[in-house]
JSON list of C-alpha atoms in Angstrom, two decimals:
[
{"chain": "A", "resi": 1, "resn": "UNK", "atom": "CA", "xyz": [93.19, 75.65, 102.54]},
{"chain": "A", "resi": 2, "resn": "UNK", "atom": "CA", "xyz": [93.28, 72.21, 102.26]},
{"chain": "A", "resi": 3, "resn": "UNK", "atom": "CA", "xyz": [89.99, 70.71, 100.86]},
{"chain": "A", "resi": 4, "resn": "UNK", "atom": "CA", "xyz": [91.27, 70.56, 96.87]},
{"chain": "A", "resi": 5, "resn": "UNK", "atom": "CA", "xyz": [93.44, 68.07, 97.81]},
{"chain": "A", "resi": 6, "resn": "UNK", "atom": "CA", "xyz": [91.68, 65.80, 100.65]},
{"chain": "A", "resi": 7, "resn": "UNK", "atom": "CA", "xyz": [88.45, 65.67, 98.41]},
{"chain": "A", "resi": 8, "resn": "UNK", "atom": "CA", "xyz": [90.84, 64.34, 95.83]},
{"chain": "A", "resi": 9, "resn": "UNK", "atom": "CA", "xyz": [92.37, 61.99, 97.89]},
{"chain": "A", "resi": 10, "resn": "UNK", "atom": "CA", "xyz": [89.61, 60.97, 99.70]},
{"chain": "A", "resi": 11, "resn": "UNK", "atom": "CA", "xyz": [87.33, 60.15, 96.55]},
{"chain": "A", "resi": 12, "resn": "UNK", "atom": "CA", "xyz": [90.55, 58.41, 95.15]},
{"chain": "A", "resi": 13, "resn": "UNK", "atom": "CA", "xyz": [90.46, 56.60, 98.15]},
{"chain": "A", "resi": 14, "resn": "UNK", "atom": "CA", "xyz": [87.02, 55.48, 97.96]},
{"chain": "A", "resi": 15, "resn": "UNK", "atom": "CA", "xyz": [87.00, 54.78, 94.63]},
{"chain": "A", "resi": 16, "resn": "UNK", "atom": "CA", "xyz": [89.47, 51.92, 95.18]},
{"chain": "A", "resi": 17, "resn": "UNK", "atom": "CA", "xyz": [88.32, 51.04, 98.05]},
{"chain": "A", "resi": 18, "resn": "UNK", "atom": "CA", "xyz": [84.39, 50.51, 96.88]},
{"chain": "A", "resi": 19, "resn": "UNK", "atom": "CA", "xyz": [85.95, 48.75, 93.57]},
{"chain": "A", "resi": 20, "resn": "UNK", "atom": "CA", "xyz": [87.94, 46.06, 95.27]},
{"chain": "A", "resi": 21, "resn": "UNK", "atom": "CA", "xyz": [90.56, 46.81, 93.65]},
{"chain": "A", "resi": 22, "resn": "UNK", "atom": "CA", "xyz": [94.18, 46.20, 94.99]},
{"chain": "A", "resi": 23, "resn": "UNK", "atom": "CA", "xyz": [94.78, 49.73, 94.32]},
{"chain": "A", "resi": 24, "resn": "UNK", "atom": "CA", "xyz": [93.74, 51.01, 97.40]},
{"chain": "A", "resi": 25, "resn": "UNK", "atom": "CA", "xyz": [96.60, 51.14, 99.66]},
{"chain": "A", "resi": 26, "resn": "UNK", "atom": "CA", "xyz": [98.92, 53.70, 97.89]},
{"chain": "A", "resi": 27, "resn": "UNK", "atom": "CA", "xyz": [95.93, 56.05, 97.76]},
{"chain": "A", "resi": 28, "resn": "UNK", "atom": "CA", "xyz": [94.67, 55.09, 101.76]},
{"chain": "A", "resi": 29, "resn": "UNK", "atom": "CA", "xyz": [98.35, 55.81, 102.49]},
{"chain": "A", "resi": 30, "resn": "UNK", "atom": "CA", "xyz": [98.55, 58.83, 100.36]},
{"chain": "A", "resi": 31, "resn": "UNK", "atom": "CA", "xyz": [95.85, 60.54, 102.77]},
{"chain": "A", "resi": 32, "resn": "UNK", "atom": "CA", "xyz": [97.39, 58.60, 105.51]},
{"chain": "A", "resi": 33, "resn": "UNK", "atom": "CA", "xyz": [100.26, 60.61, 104.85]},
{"chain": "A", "resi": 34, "resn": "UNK", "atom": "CA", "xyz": [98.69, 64.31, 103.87]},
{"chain": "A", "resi": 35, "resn": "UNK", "atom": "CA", "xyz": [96.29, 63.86, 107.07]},
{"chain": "A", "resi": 36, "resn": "UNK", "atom": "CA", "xyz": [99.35, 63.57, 109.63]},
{"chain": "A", "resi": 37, "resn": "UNK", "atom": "CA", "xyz": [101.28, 66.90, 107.64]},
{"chain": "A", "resi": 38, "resn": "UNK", "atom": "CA", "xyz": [97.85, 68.16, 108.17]},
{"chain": "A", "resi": 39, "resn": "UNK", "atom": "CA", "xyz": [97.90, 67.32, 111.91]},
{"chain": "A", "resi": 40, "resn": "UNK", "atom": "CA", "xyz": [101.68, 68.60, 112.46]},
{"chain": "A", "resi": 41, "resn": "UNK", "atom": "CA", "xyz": [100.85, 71.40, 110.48]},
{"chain": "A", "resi": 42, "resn": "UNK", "atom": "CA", "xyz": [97.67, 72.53, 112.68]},
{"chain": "A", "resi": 43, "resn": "UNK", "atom": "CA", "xyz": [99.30, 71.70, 115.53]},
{"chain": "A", "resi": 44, "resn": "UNK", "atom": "CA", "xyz": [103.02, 73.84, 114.96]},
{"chain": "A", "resi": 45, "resn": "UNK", "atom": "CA", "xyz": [100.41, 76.98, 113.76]},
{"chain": "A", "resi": 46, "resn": "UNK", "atom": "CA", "xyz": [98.76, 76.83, 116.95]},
{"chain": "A", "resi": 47, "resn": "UNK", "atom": "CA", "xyz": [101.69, 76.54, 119.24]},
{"chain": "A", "resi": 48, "resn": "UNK", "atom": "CA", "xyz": [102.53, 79.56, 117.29]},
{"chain": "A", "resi": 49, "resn": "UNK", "atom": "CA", "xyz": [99.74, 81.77, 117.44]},
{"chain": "A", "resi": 50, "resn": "UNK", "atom": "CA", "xyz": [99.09, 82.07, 113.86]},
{"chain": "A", "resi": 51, "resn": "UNK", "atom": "CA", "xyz": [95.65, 80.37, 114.20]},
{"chain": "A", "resi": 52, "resn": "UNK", "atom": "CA", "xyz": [93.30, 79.55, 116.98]},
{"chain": "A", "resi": 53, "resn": "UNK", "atom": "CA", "xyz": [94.27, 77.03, 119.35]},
{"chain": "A", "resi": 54, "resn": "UNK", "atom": "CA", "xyz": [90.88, 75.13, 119.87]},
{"chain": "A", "resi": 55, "resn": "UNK", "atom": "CA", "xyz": [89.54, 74.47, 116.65]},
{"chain": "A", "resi": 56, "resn": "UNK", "atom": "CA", "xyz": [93.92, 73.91, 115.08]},
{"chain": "A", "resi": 57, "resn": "UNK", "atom": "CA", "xyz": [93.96, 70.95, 118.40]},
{"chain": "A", "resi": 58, "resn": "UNK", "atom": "CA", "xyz": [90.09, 69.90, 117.19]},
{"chain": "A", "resi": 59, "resn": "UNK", "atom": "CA", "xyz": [91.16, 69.73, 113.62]},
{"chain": "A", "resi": 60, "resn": "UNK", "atom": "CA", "xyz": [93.86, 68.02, 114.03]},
{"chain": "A", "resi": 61, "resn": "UNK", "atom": "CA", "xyz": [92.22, 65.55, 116.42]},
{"chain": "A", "resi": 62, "resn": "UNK", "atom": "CA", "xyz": [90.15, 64.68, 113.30]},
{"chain": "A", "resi": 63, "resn": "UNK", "atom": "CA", "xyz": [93.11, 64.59, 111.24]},
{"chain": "A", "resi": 64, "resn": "UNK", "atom": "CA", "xyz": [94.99, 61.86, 113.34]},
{"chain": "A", "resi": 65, "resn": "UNK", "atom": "CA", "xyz": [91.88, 59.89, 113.47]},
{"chain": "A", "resi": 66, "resn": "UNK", "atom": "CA", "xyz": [91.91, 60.34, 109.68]},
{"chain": "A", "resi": 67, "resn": "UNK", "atom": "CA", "xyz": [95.63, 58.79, 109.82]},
{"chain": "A", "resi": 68, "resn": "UNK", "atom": "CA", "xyz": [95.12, 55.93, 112.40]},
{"chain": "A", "resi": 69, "resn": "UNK", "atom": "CA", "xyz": [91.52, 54.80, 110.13]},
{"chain": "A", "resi": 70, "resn": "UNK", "atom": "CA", "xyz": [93.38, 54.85, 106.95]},
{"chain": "A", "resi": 71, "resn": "UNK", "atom": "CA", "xyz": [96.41, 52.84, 108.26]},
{"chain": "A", "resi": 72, "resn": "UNK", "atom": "CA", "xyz": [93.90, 49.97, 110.46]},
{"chain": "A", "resi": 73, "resn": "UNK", "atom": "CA", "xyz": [92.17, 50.30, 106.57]},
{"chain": "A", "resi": 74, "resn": "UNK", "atom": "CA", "xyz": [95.43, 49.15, 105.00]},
{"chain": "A", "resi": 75, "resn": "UNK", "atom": "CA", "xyz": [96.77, 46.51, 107.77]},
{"chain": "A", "resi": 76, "resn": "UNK", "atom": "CA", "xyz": [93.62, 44.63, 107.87]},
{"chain": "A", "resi": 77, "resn": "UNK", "atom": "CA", "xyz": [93.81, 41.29, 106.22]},
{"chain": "A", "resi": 78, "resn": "UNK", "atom": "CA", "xyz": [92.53, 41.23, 102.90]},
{"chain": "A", "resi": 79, "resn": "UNK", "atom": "CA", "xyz": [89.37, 38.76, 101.60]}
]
């Protein structure tokens, strides 16, 4: 459901990142951003039944990790 647009984000990401170039943080924020709607999203359609709970709370586990990586990524000083 999902993976069109985190591949795309994430090799946008990485692209950027692996360049140097200084366009990196709208696109680690970008996925900063779609990983927590991810997360919230998981996490509401598990509290609701729609899905199952384990692998929804596991996913979205991943997803905040996702979230707190990409925004330690775009804090860090630059060099």
């Amino acid at each position: 459901m999902f993976a069109s647009r985190e591949i795309a984000l994430a090799l946008g990401a990485g692209w950027t990142v692996v360049g140097g170039g200084s366009a990196s943080r709208p696109w680690l924020l970008a996925s900063a951003l779609a990983d927590g709607a991810d997360a919230v999203t998981l996490v509401a359609a598990a509290r609701a039944g729609r899905v199952a709970k384990l692998p929804s709370y596991l996913a979205a586990a991943g997803a905040a990790a996702a979230v707190g990586a990409a925004l330690w990524a775009v804090a860090r000083p630059r060099r």
